[in-house]
Amino acid sequence: MEDAEFDDILDDWFIESLKTYKDLHVYQLEHPTQVIEWTSEKTVCVAGYSLSKNEILELRLPLKLFADENKGLCAERDFKVAHGGFTDGPVRRLRHIPGTRCVVTNDGLSSDLQVWDLGGDDSDVIRRTGSIAGRRNVSERGSRIAARLSSPPQILHGAQSSDIQLTELTSGRTLYKLETDSADPLSSLQFVTDAVFLAGCSNGSVCVADTRTSAAPQLSPPPASSGDSVLWWADASVGPHPSSCRVIRLSSSGQAVVSDLRKLGGGAVCQAQLDVQTRCCNLDHVRVSWAPMLDDCISVSGFGGVVQIYTTCGWSMELQERQPLFQHRGHVVSSQQTDDSVPVFTTAHIWHPERPRTLLSAASDGSVHVWDWVDPEQSAAGSPIPRT
Amino acid sequence: MPEINVTPLGAGQDVGRSCILVSIGGKNIMLDCGMHMGYNDDRRFPDFSYITQNGRLTDFLDCVIISHFHLDHCGALPYMSEMVGYDGPIYMTHPTKAICPILLEDFRKITVDKKGETNFFTSQMIKDCMKKVVPLNLHQTVQVDDELEIKAYYAGHVLGAAMVHIKVGSESVVYTVSRNKHAATAWIDKCRPDILISESTYATTIRDSKRCRERDFLKKVHESIERGGKVLIPVFALGRAQELCILLETFWERMNLKAPIYFSTGLTEKANHYYKLFITWTNQKIRKTFVQRNMFEFKHIKAFDRSYADNPGPMLIGKFKRQCSVIMPGYCVQGTIGHKILNGQRKLEMEGRATLDVKLQVEYMSFSAHADAKGIMQLIRMAEPRNMLLVHGEAVKMEFLKGKIEQEFNCYMPANGETATITTNPSVPVDISLSLLKREMALGGSLPDPKKPRTMHGTLIMKENSLKLVSSEQALKELGLNEHQLRFTCRVQLQDPHSDPDTLHRIYTHLKSVLKGYTIQHLPDGTVMVESIVIKVSSSAEDSNAKVLLLSWSYQDEDLGSFLSTLLKKGLPSGLC
């Protein structure tokens, strides 16, 4: 692609991008990643997922992205590999422990976790420092991992709802175990407050529990329309704003259901049929995420090579078809894949925690994009408003 | 064991003043001779005292090779050749030779004239130094002397940058600085040098795509034009000017834009001239388009006349107001106006004390082409070196890369002044005569195997550049010499009252008991033979009780012969019958 004549480069997407993106950066990793995780304000961790040896990399984002005032004077637009390490197996989940230089990984083959030290200024090597045993030896989908700031550092993990436990990182002591009868495989796990967490199961049910008590978790069954072979993913919106305590559930057929986190038993608040255009038969990489700095805004990836942004404004209880507000087609258009028989699909995406419209996305061809999209709806009504 | 020694004098676990000494097959080569741009004292020069404490370097170096014109690779060259002293050949490509003196002179001017430093090379020294330069053509083998040969390959990076292949006998070293995507790769495929020396600086970088850089460039240009402003793009780099012109022209067509684009004529002729001179050094894309059309025969791009500056309306290049922009597509050397503007200065002091306010928008865009993490691994995997050596990077930031390379290759990372000794295993091909081969095969045993070497005997004939292994008889025949046999003789005195035959028999019995496993014969002609050693007994003329033993052996049995004579000197044990 680099050797193409200029006429080819100035294709429609390229010309469009002058208006549709504020910033756009396209990178090519040596190996594709399934994880993108913030480890600090300016660094992310990525890792390979091939079955044998892989690399974990901590990448520093280009300075140009953060130079607000003198942006023009900063030419630096490359990723810097700040630290790197080697793993013996695939990395399918990676979580940073806030307040530390540690990350915890899972290979998706068992429920055991590996603990890594990202390193400081004196060394650029990421080293494995230990492991945490999970509750089952073989797990089809591996464990989900969640963490929040705590002292001493703790990690919440589990492969299915009956396995979820909170482990102290250094001692390995189990501090909490979720008591539940159901043993459904998890598709998401996250903290909503320091003590309260949400576990989303792939059958569509979600449960909310408090690690300080042994009280039974709050359960919300799968949305009514869910069929047998339908898979679900969930994301909870966290923050002090009252409207931000919501859960969104997305199904493999593109149905999105929003519920109030505080009133899980009360049923859905609104829903929509998203235009996900499934191109993948393997849906291991689906992600749905609330935008941290925009109201009523979600992102979806993993159904094909595109990352879609939707607004939940105007959704009702009727299952209406909704079109995305914005689509990032960069991975499809700039694909470096040599084998055309397997289409490129997105493997991960993540929002920047502070810049309202900046996202990072990764795809199966090893590409990683950093993009800041322009809201096409200029009118006040219906366009996501950045939070102050 | 044969070995190659590599010692960085600069850029060993450090960035700046690249200067690497390689000792290969008895030859000493200096790779690059750079200046460290971060220091103002002697630390900016490589430490040549490592080569010799006093005296000129000519006697210690067979040649110097410069990879490209950046000052951290050639900045110390006049200092080394004229102030420390070196009169031997300095190799570099033609474009490097053309551009080096310009940069060196600029640098000298700023350091001496503007900063007032004294211990620095002069303009004359730069000229004298360049007289020692022997220019290299791409892909041309240069015999530095009978044994040392070098060859330059296109490296991309900057104009004239080269990767160098150094060969002495069957040992070789390849030196490369930051190779980029456009570098010719076919030759390096499986060239398998003993050592590949490469910079590691950019190995930790993952580059943003060229497409995105171009997008940003066009976006800025388009935004300025839409606002009604003018855009100035100062371009120094020779390839860049044309690339940007083509990009703008294509964009203008696509977007149906009407604003005029002007190109400063002063640059035109000089640029055209250099272009024609170094056309083979640019990448394929530029060469193709240059051939298709003259650089300045564009539809939307015209030659610039100063009077146009006052024309109303948007244009690219012109007089500046607030809505105007300057886009800098390349690095600006310290001390220049460009450098000051890029550092955010908004007030400029001009000659004659006048000050100018910088009111326009400044955009710095980097289009420089250098390798990144993926590029370096690709290069290493293609070349398949026996050993890898990293320079030009901070130790702390090279550990991960070293670990990564070590999964597949040996990797060294010496610091300045530290020597990495790399043992080589050169295979020297030798022809073997058919008769010798047949004889060896007839001895039986397993077939020759690289993992199980077999010792064989023969005579090595070295004639001109060919090596031949033949049997000794054939060698003697070819040389017209006779074969001589050597036999050693030794006399041993022995006290023994028996008759000669009896003594001989006693010797025979004694040896049979001591030398088990050897062929010992008592022959009817009155001798004892141990392997090829003949033992005879005769009576001593002076003493009737003494015997004189005569031992004789051929040189192949020297060890056994010496052993026997020592043994027999001790006398025979009494209990023998």
Coordinates of C-alpha atoms in Angstrom, one line a residue, chain B residues 157-428:
Chain B
H157 CA 16.9 6.7 4.9
V158 CA 18.5 9.8 3.4
L159 CA 19.9 10.5 0.0
G160 CA 23.1 8.5 -0.5
A161 CA 22.7 6.4 2.6
A162 CA 24.3 3.0 2.2
M163 CA 24.5 -0.4 3.8
V164 CA 28.0 -1.8 3.6
H165 CA 29.1 -5.4 3.0
I166 CA 32.7 -6.0 4.2
K167 CA 34.5 -9.2 3.3
V168 CA 37.9 -10.7 4.1
G169 CA 38.3 -14.2 2.9
S170 CA 35.2 -16.1 3.9
E171 CA 34.4 -13.8 6.8
S172 CA 32.0 -10.9 6.4
V173 CA 30.3 -8.1 8.2
V174 CA 27.3 -6.0 7.2
Y175 CA 26.8 -2.6 8.6
T176 CA 23.5 -0.8 8.3
V177 CA 21.9 2.3 9.8
S178 CA 18.2 2.5 9.8
R179 CA 17.0 0.8 6.7
N180 CA 13.6 1.8 5.4
K181 CA 10.9 0.1 3.4
H182 CA 12.3 1.2 0.1
A183 CA 15.8 -0.2 0.6
A184 CA 16.8 -2.8 -1.9
T185 CA 16.3 -6.1 -0.1
A186 CA 17.0 -8.8 -2.7
W187 CA 20.7 -8.8 -2.1
I188 CA 20.5 -9.0 1.6
D189 CA 18.3 -12.1 1.4
K190 CA 20.2 -14.9 3.1
C191 CA 23.5 -13.2 2.7
R192 CA 24.4 -14.7 6.1
P193 CA 27.2 -12.4 7.2
D194 CA 29.1 -13.4 10.3
I195 CA 28.0 -10.2 12.0
L196 CA 25.1 -7.8 11.1
I197 CA 25.7 -4.5 12.8
S198 CA 22.6 -2.4 13.1
E199 CA 21.3 0.7 14.9
S200 CA 18.7 0.0 17.5
T201 CA 17.4 3.6 17.9
Y202 CA 14.3 3.1 16.0
A203 CA 13.7 -0.4 17.0
T204 CA 11.4 0.8 19.7
T205 CA 9.3 2.9 17.4
I206 CA 6.2 1.8 15.7
R207 CA 5.6 4.3 12.9
D208 CA 2.4 6.0 11.9
S209 CA 1.6 5.2 8.3
K210 CA 2.8 7.5 5.6
R211 CA -0.8 7.8 4.4
C212 CA -1.8 9.4 7.7
R213 CA 1.0 11.9 7.5
E214 CA 0.0 12.9 4.0
R215 CA -3.6 13.1 5.2
D216 CA -2.7 15.6 7.9
F217 CA -0.6 17.6 5.4
L218 CA -3.4 17.9 2.9
K219 CA -5.9 18.6 5.7
K220 CA -3.8 21.6 7.0
V221 CA -3.3 22.8 3.5
H222 CA -7.0 22.5 2.6
E223 CA -8.1 24.2 5.9
S224 CA -5.8 27.2 5.3
I225 CA -6.9 27.6 1.7
E226 CA -10.6 27.4 2.8
R227 CA -9.9 30.2 5.3
G228 CA -8.5 32.3 2.5
G229 CA -5.0 32.2 3.8
K230 CA -1.7 31.4 2.1
V231 CA 0.5 28.5 2.8
L232 CA 4.3 28.4 2.7
I233 CA 6.1 25.1 2.5
P234 CA 9.9 25.5 2.8
V235 CA 11.5 22.4 1.5
F236 CA 15.2 21.4 1.7
A237 CA 15.2 17.7 1.1
L238 CA 15.6 16.9 -2.5
G239 CA 13.1 14.1 -2.8
R240 CA 10.5 15.7 -0.7
A241 CA 9.9 18.7 -2.9
Q242 CA 8.9 16.5 -5.8
E243 CA 6.8 14.1 -3.7
L244 CA 4.9 16.9 -2.1
C245 CA 4.3 18.5 -5.5
I246 CA 2.9 15.3 -6.9
L247 CA 0.7 14.9 -3.9
L248 CA -0.7 18.4 -4.0
E249 CA -1.3 18.3 -7.8
T250 CA -3.2 15.0 -7.4
F251 CA -5.2 16.4 -4.5
W252 CA -6.0 19.6 -6.4
E253 CA -7.4 17.6 -9.3
R254 CA -9.5 15.4 -7.1
M255 CA -11.0 18.2 -5.1
N256 CA -11.3 20.5 -8.0
L257 CA -9.4 23.3 -6.3
K258 CA -8.5 26.5 -8.1
A259 CA -6.0 28.2 -5.8
P260 CA -2.6 28.6 -7.4
I261 CA 0.4 26.8 -6.1
Y262 CA 3.8 28.4 -6.5
F263 CA 7.2 27.0 -6.3
S264 CA 10.2 29.2 -5.7
T265 CA 12.4 29.3 -8.8
G266 CA 15.6 29.7 -7.0
L267 CA 15.3 26.2 -5.8
T268 CA 14.1 24.9 -9.2
E269 CA 17.4 24.9 -11.1
K270 CA 19.6 23.7 -8.2
A271 CA 17.1 21.0 -7.4
N272 CA 16.8 19.8 -10.9
H273 CA 20.6 19.7 -11.2
Y274 CA 21.0 17.6 -8.1
Y275 CA 18.1 15.4 -9.2
K276 CA 19.7 14.5 -12.5
L277 CA 23.0 13.9 -10.7
F278 CA 21.6 11.5 -8.2
I279 CA 18.6 10.1 -9.9
T280 CA 19.7 6.5 -9.3
W281 CA 19.7 7.2 -5.6
T282 CA 16.0 8.1 -5.3
N283 CA 13.3 5.6 -4.8
Q284 CA 11.4 4.0 -7.7
K285 CA 8.3 6.2 -7.4
I286 CA 10.2 9.4 -7.9
R287 CA 12.4 8.0 -10.6
K288 CA 9.3 6.9 -12.5
T289 CA 7.5 10.2 -12.3
F290 CA 10.6 12.2 -13.1
V291 CA 11.0 10.2 -16.3
Q292 CA 7.3 10.7 -17.1
R293 CA 7.4 14.4 -16.7
N294 CA 9.7 17.2 -15.9
M295 CA 9.6 18.1 -12.3
F296 CA 8.1 21.5 -12.8
E297 CA 5.7 20.8 -15.6
F298 CA 2.6 20.6 -13.4
K299 CA -0.9 21.9 -14.2
H300 CA -1.5 23.7 -11.0
I301 CA 2.1 24.4 -9.8
K302 CA 3.9 27.4 -11.3
A303 CA 7.1 29.2 -10.9
F304 CA 7.0 31.9 -8.3
D305 CA 7.7 35.6 -8.9
R306 CA 8.1 37.9 -5.9
S307 CA 5.5 40.2 -7.3
Y308 CA 2.8 37.5 -6.8
A309 CA 3.2 37.8 -3.1
D310 CA 0.8 40.7 -3.0
N311 CA -1.9 39.0 -5.0
P312 CA -5.2 38.8 -3.2
G313 CA -6.8 35.6 -2.4
P314 CA -5.5 32.2 -1.2
M315 CA -2.4 30.7 -2.7
L316 CA 0.3 28.3 -1.6
I317 CA 3.4 30.5 -0.9
G318 CA 3.3 34.2 -0.4
K319 CA 3.1 37.0 2.1
F320 CA 1.8 36.2 5.5
K321 CA -1.1 37.3 7.5
R322 CA -2.7 35.6 10.5
Q323 CA -4.7 33.2 8.5
C324 CA -1.6 32.0 6.8
S325 CA 0.4 28.9 7.7
V326 CA 3.8 27.6 7.4
I327 CA 4.2 23.8 7.1
M328 CA 7.7 22.5 7.8
P329 CA 8.1 19.0 6.2
G330 CA 11.5 18.3 7.6
Y331 CA 14.1 18.7 10.3
C332 CA 15.8 22.2 10.6
V333 CA 19.4 22.4 11.8
Q334 CA 20.1 24.2 15.0
G335 CA 20.7 27.9 14.7
T336 CA 18.4 28.4 11.7
I337 CA 15.2 30.4 11.6
G338 CA 13.3 27.3 10.9
H339 CA 14.7 25.6 14.0
K340 CA 13.7 28.7 16.2
I341 CA 10.2 28.7 14.8
L342 CA 9.8 25.0 15.4
N343 CA 10.8 25.6 19.0
G344 CA 7.9 27.9 19.5
Q345 CA 9.6 31.3 19.1
R346 CA 7.2 34.0 18.1
K347 CA 9.7 36.8 17.8
L348 CA 12.7 36.6 15.5
E349 CA 15.8 38.7 15.6
M350 CA 16.9 39.5 12.1
E351 CA 20.2 40.9 10.9
G352 CA 20.4 44.6 11.5
R353 CA 18.6 44.3 14.9
A354 CA 15.1 44.3 13.4
T355 CA 12.6 41.9 15.0
L356 CA 9.8 40.1 13.3
D357 CA 6.7 38.8 14.9
V358 CA 5.7 35.3 13.9
K359 CA 2.0 35.7 13.4
L360 CA 1.2 32.8 11.2
Q361 CA 0.3 29.2 12.2
V362 CA 3.2 26.8 12.2
E363 CA 2.9 23.1 11.5
Y364 CA 5.7 20.7 11.8
M365 CA 5.3 17.5 9.9
S366 CA 7.8 14.8 9.8
F367 CA 8.0 12.8 6.5
S368 CA 11.5 11.4 7.2
A369 CA 11.8 7.7 6.3
H370 CA 13.5 5.5 8.7
A371 CA 13.0 1.9 9.9
D372 CA 10.9 0.9 12.9
A373 CA 10.6 -2.2 15.1
K374 CA 9.1 -4.3 12.4
G375 CA 11.6 -3.1 9.8
I376 CA 14.6 -4.1 11.9
M377 CA 13.3 -7.6 12.6
Q378 CA 12.5 -8.1 8.9
L379 CA 16.0 -7.1 8.0
I380 CA 17.6 -9.4 10.5
R381 CA 15.4 -12.4 9.5
M382 CA 16.2 -11.8 5.8
A383 CA 19.9 -11.5 6.3
E384 CA 20.2 -14.5 8.7
P385 CA 23.4 -13.3 10.3
R386 CA 25.4 -15.7 12.4
N387 CA 25.6 -13.0 15.0
M388 CA 23.8 -9.7 15.6
L389 CA 25.4 -6.5 17.1
L390 CA 23.4 -3.5 18.2
V391 CA 24.7 0.0 18.4
H392 CA 23.2 3.5 18.7
G393 CA 20.7 3.1 21.5
E394 CA 20.6 3.5 25.2
A395 CA 21.4 0.3 27.1
V396 CA 18.2 0.5 29.2
K397 CA 16.1 0.9 26.1
M398 CA 17.7 -2.0 24.2
E399 CA 17.2 -4.9 26.6
F400 CA 13.9 -6.0 25.2
L401 CA 15.1 -5.8 21.6
K402 CA 18.2 -7.8 22.6
G403 CA 16.0 -10.4 24.2
K404 CA 13.8 -10.5 21.2
I405 CA 16.7 -11.0 18.8
E406 CA 18.2 -13.6 21.1
Q407 CA 15.3 -15.9 20.6
E408 CA 16.6 -16.5 17.1
F409 CA 20.2 -15.2 16.9
N410 CA 23.2 -14.4 19.1
C411 CA 23.1 -10.8 20.0
Y412 CA 25.8 -8.4 21.3
M413 CA 25.5 -4.9 22.6
P414 CA 29.0 -3.6 23.5
A415 CA 29.4 -0.2 25.3
N416 CA 31.9 2.4 24.1
G417 CA 35.4 1.1 24.5
E418 CA 34.1 -2.5 25.1
T419 CA 35.2 -5.1 22.5
A420 CA 32.7 -7.7 21.4
T421 CA 34.7 -10.8 20.3
I422 CA 32.8 -13.0 18.0
T423 CA 34.2 -16.3 17.1
T424 CA 33.6 -17.2 13.5
N425 CA 33.6 -20.6 12.0
P426 CA 34.8 -19.9 8.5
S427 CA 34.6 -22.8 6.2
V428 CA 37.4 -22.9 3.7

